[in-house]
Amino acid sequence: MTTRTRVGPADARSWLLVNGARPDLFDERYASRADQVVLDIEDAVDPARKDEARDGVVAWLGDADRPAWVRINDRSTPWWERDVAALAGLPGLAGVVLAKTEAAEHVTETFDRLGGATPVLALVESALGIEEAVDIARARGAFRLAFGSGDYRRDTGTSADDLAMAYPRSRLVVASRIGDLPGPIDGPTVSTSHPVLREQSAVTVSLGLTGKLCLDPDQAPVINEVISPAPSDVAWAQSFLADFEARGQVIRDGSDLPRLGRARKIERLARTFGVQPA
């Protein structure tokens, strides 16, 4: 199987969830345009098929040339221990997405059981998890936070309205900053409509999240485009930085430093994502 260059997980925009009980889909989904692929052996898999799905994922991850993440079962379930024991040390394991994370120790225990080197992406899916988000982000082994929006709505009775969902999303953004983590990953858009996906991805960006879970490979290009810097922003950043260098890197007023930081970030992301200026 041929490999391709992927955007690294710290900057990854699209995170494609793949049913762990469908090994026939693994190669196809891995070849998609998603920045990162997540083999899901948690909510996507019926309890009676957990062992079968885990075995299929373990077999596929024996190849180091096609690294993928695995969404494992949460710490409170009997499957968590079996998941981490089976996955530890696999050459193709890029990291784990820990379902229903509600405490810092959930992250740290998972990280330690996996050998102390595998990154743990904490999926926060409840009111308790949102309120514990700062401690979770600071936990040893925490790599990035993600929002399990569907389970959060079920837990709290919150609607899918953007205003109703602004608090938990913002909470994850603030917690990620405090924990010195990359920006958090938003929950998926269930609709197959690309205009709806584009609109919801724009909300993701506006609130400071820098990635988004997706359920279909066709969603990945849309998410990647919306979360990337716009070509006009890249042009502005390059112009600002060129002017800053031309004037000997002299700070003229209080707005220069914030603009400098923004310009440098846009330039870095443009290089990472291959975005050209307008």
Coordinates of C-alpha atoms in Angstrom, one line a residue:
M1 CA 0.0 0.0 0.0
T2 CA 1.3 3.4 -0.9
T3 CA 1.6 6.1 1.8
R4 CA 1.1 9.8 1.5
T5 CA 2.2 12.7 3.6
R6 CA -0.3 13.6 6.2
V7 CA -0.8 16.7 8.3
G8 CA 0.6 15.9 11.8
P9 CA -1.8 15.3 14.6
A10 CA -0.9 18.5 16.4
D11 CA -2.3 20.5 13.4
A12 CA -4.7 18.0 12.0
R13 CA -8.0 19.5 10.9
S14 CA -10.1 16.5 9.9
W15 CA -10.2 13.4 12.0
L16 CA -12.1 10.6 10.2
L17 CA -13.9 8.0 12.4
V18 CA -14.0 4.5 10.9
N19 CA -16.1 1.7 12.3
G20 CA -13.6 -0.7 14.0
A21 CA -15.8 -3.7 13.1
R22 CA -15.4 -3.0 9.4
P23 CA -11.8 -3.9 8.5
D24 CA -12.9 -4.0 4.9
L25 CA -13.0 -0.2 5.1
F26 CA -9.7 0.5 6.7
D27 CA -7.5 0.7 3.6
E28 CA -10.1 2.8 1.7
R29 CA -10.6 5.3 4.6
Y30 CA -6.8 5.5 5.2
A31 CA -6.3 6.6 1.6
S32 CA -8.9 9.4 2.0
R33 CA -8.0 13.1 2.3
A34 CA -8.6 13.1 6.1
D35 CA -5.6 14.5 8.0
Q36 CA -5.9 11.7 10.6
V37 CA -7.8 8.4 10.7
V38 CA -9.4 7.0 13.9
L39 CA -10.4 3.4 14.1
D40 CA -13.4 3.3 16.4
I41 CA -13.9 0.3 18.7
E42 CA -16.1 2.3 21.1
D43 CA -19.6 3.6 20.2
A44 CA -19.4 2.4 16.6
V45 CA -19.2 -1.3 17.8
D46 CA -21.9 -3.4 19.4
P47 CA -20.8 -4.8 22.8
A48 CA -21.1 -8.4 21.5
R49 CA -18.5 -7.5 18.8
K50 CA -15.9 -5.6 20.9
D51 CA -13.4 -8.4 21.0
E52 CA -13.7 -9.2 17.3
A53 CA -13.3 -5.5 16.3
R54 CA -10.3 -5.1 18.6
D55 CA -8.6 -8.1 17.0
G56 CA -9.2 -6.7 13.5
V57 CA -7.7 -3.3 14.5
V58 CA -4.7 -4.9 16.2
A59 CA -4.0 -6.9 13.0
W60 CA -4.2 -3.9 10.8
L61 CA -2.0 -1.8 13.0
G62 CA 0.8 -4.3 12.7
D63 CA 2.1 -2.2 9.7
A64 CA 4.1 0.8 10.8
D65 CA 3.7 2.4 7.3
R66 CA 0.0 3.2 7.9
P67 CA -0.3 4.7 11.4
A68 CA -3.8 5.4 12.7
W69 CA -5.4 6.4 16.0
V70 CA -7.9 4.2 17.8
R71 CA -10.9 5.4 19.8
I72 CA -10.9 3.1 22.8
N73 CA -13.6 2.4 25.4
D74 CA -13.8 4.6 28.4
R75 CA -12.0 3.9 31.7
S76 CA -15.2 2.8 33.5
T77 CA -15.8 -0.1 31.2
P78 CA -14.4 -3.6 31.3
W79 CA -13.2 -3.2 27.7
W80 CA -10.8 -0.3 28.5
E81 CA -8.2 -2.6 30.1
R82 CA -8.3 -5.1 27.2
D83 CA -8.0 -2.3 24.7
V84 CA -4.9 -0.7 26.2
A85 CA -3.3 -4.1 26.8
A86 CA -3.9 -5.2 23.1
L87 CA -2.8 -1.9 21.6
A88 CA 0.4 -1.2 23.6
G89 CA 3.5 -1.3 21.5
L90 CA 1.8 -1.8 18.1
P91 CA 4.0 -0.3 15.3
G92 CA 1.0 1.3 13.6
L93 CA -0.6 2.9 16.7
A94 CA -0.3 6.7 16.3
G95 CA -2.2 7.4 19.5
V96 CA -5.5 6.7 21.3
V97 CA -8.7 8.7 21.5
L98 CA -10.0 8.1 25.1
A99 CA -13.8 8.1 25.1
K100 CA -15.8 9.8 27.8
T101 CA -12.8 11.3 29.6
E102 CA -14.0 12.8 32.9
A103 CA -10.8 13.1 35.0
A104 CA -7.1 13.7 34.6
E105 CA -6.3 10.3 36.0
H106 CA -8.2 8.7 33.1
V107 CA -5.7 10.1 30.8
T108 CA -2.6 9.4 32.9
E109 CA -3.6 5.8 33.6
T110 CA -4.2 5.2 29.9
F111 CA -0.9 6.8 29.0
D112 CA 1.0 4.7 31.5
R113 CA -0.6 1.5 30.5
L114 CA 0.4 2.2 26.9
G115 CA 4.0 2.5 27.9
G116 CA 4.3 6.2 28.6
A117 CA 5.0 7.3 25.0
T118 CA 1.7 7.0 23.1
P119 CA -0.3 10.3 23.0
V120 CA -3.7 10.3 24.5
L121 CA -6.4 12.5 22.9
A122 CA -9.0 13.1 25.5
L123 CA -12.6 13.0 24.2
V124 CA -14.7 15.0 26.6
E125 CA -18.4 14.1 26.3
S126 CA -20.2 15.1 29.5
A127 CA -20.9 18.0 31.9
L128 CA -18.4 16.6 34.4
G129 CA -15.7 16.2 31.7
I130 CA -16.3 19.8 30.5
E131 CA -15.9 21.2 34.1
E132 CA -12.8 19.1 34.6
A133 CA -11.3 20.1 31.3
V134 CA -8.5 22.2 32.7
D135 CA -7.2 19.3 34.8
I136 CA -7.6 16.9 31.9
A137 CA -5.6 19.2 29.6
R138 CA -2.8 19.4 32.2
A139 CA -2.7 15.6 32.7
R140 CA 0.5 13.8 31.9
G141 CA 0.1 12.2 28.6
A142 CA -2.7 14.5 27.3
F143 CA -2.0 15.4 23.7
R144 CA -5.1 17.2 22.6
L145 CA -8.8 17.6 23.7
A146 CA -11.8 16.7 21.6
F147 CA -15.5 17.4 22.0
G148 CA -18.0 14.5 22.0
S149 CA -20.9 16.8 21.2
G150 CA -23.6 14.2 20.8
D151 CA -23.1 12.6 24.1
Y152 CA -22.7 16.0 25.8
R153 CA -26.1 17.0 24.5
R154 CA -27.6 13.7 25.7
D155 CA -26.0 14.2 29.1
T156 CA -27.1 17.8 29.6
G157 CA -30.3 18.1 27.5
T158 CA -28.6 20.9 25.5
S159 CA -29.8 21.6 22.0
A160 CA -27.5 21.6 19.0
D161 CA -28.0 25.3 18.6
D162 CA -24.7 27.2 18.2
L163 CA -25.4 29.5 21.1
A164 CA -26.2 26.5 23.4
M165 CA -23.0 24.7 22.4
A166 CA -20.7 27.8 22.7
Y167 CA -19.9 27.3 26.3
P168 CA -18.6 23.7 26.2
R169 CA -16.6 24.5 23.1
S170 CA -15.1 27.6 24.5
R171 CA -14.3 25.8 27.8
L172 CA -12.2 23.3 25.8
V173 CA -10.5 26.1 23.9
V174 CA -9.5 27.8 27.2
A175 CA -8.5 24.5 28.9
S176 CA -6.3 23.6 25.9
R177 CA -4.6 27.0 26.1
I178 CA -4.0 26.6 29.9
G179 CA -2.7 23.1 29.4
D180 CA -0.4 24.3 26.6
L181 CA -2.0 21.9 24.1
P182 CA -2.9 22.4 20.4
G183 CA -6.4 23.7 19.8
P184 CA -9.2 21.2 20.5
I185 CA -11.2 19.1 18.0
D186 CA -14.9 19.8 17.5
G187 CA -17.6 17.2 17.3
P188 CA -18.8 15.8 14.0
T189 CA -21.5 17.1 11.7
V190 CA -24.1 14.4 11.1
S191 CA -25.7 16.1 8.1
T192 CA -24.5 15.0 4.7
S193 CA -25.1 18.5 3.3
H194 CA -21.8 20.2 2.5
P195 CA -23.2 23.7 3.0
V196 CA -24.3 22.7 6.5
L197 CA -20.9 21.2 7.1
R198 CA -19.2 24.3 5.8
E199 CA -21.3 26.5 8.1
Q200 CA -20.7 24.4 11.2
S201 CA -17.0 24.2 10.4
A202 CA -16.9 28.0 10.3
V203 CA -18.5 28.1 13.7
T204 CA -15.7 25.7 14.9
V205 CA -13.1 28.1 13.6
S206 CA -14.8 31.2 15.1
L207 CA -14.7 29.7 18.6
G208 CA -11.0 28.8 18.4
L209 CA -11.2 25.0 17.8
T210 CA -8.7 23.8 15.2
G211 CA -10.0 20.4 14.2
K212 CA -13.2 18.5 13.6
L213 CA -14.3 14.9 13.8
C214 CA -15.9 13.6 10.7
L215 CA -18.0 10.5 9.9
D216 CA -17.6 10.3 6.1
P217 CA -14.5 10.7 4.0
D218 CA -16.3 13.2 1.7
Q219 CA -16.5 15.6 4.6
A220 CA -12.7 15.8 5.0
P221 CA -11.9 18.1 2.1
V222 CA -14.6 20.6 3.2
I223 CA -13.3 20.6 6.8
N224 CA -9.7 21.0 5.7
E225 CA -10.6 24.0 3.5
V226 CA -12.6 25.8 6.1
I227 CA -10.2 25.3 9.0
S228 CA -7.2 26.3 6.9
P229 CA -6.2 29.9 6.6
A230 CA -7.9 31.6 3.6
P231 CA -5.6 32.6 0.7
S232 CA -6.4 36.3 1.4
D233 CA -5.2 35.8 5.0
V234 CA -2.0 34.2 3.8
A235 CA -1.4 37.2 1.5
W236 CA -2.0 39.6 4.4
A237 CA 0.4 37.7 6.6
Q238 CA 3.2 37.6 4.1
S239 CA 2.8 41.3 3.3
F240 CA 2.8 42.2 7.0
L241 CA 5.9 40.1 7.7
A242 CA 7.7 41.5 4.7
D243 CA 7.0 45.0 5.9
F244 CA 8.0 44.1 9.4
E245 CA 11.4 42.9 8.2
A246 CA 11.8 45.9 5.9
R247 CA 11.5 48.3 8.8
G248 CA 14.1 46.5 10.8
Q249 CA 11.6 44.6 13.0
V250 CA 10.7 47.8 14.8
I251 CA 7.5 47.8 16.8
R252 CA 5.5 50.9 16.0
D253 CA 2.5 50.6 18.3
G254 CA 0.6 48.3 20.6
S255 CA -1.2 46.6 17.7
D256 CA 2.0 45.3 16.1
L257 CA 2.8 42.5 18.5
P258 CA -0.7 40.8 18.3
R259 CA -0.6 41.2 14.5
L260 CA 2.9 39.8 14.3
G261 CA 1.8 36.7 16.3
R262 CA -1.2 36.2 14.1
A263 CA 0.9 36.7 10.9
R264 CA 3.5 34.2 12.0
K265 CA 0.8 31.6 12.9
I266 CA -0.9 32.0 9.6
E267 CA 2.3 31.7 7.7
R268 CA 3.2 28.5 9.6
L269 CA -0.2 26.9 9.0
A270 CA -0.1 28.0 5.3
R271 CA 3.2 26.1 4.9
T272 CA 1.8 23.1 6.8
F273 CA -1.4 22.9 4.7
G274 CA 0.0 24.0 1.4
V275 CA -2.2 27.2 1.1
Q276 CA -1.0 29.7 -1.4
P277 CA -1.7 33.5 -1.1
A278 CA -4.5 35.0 -3.1

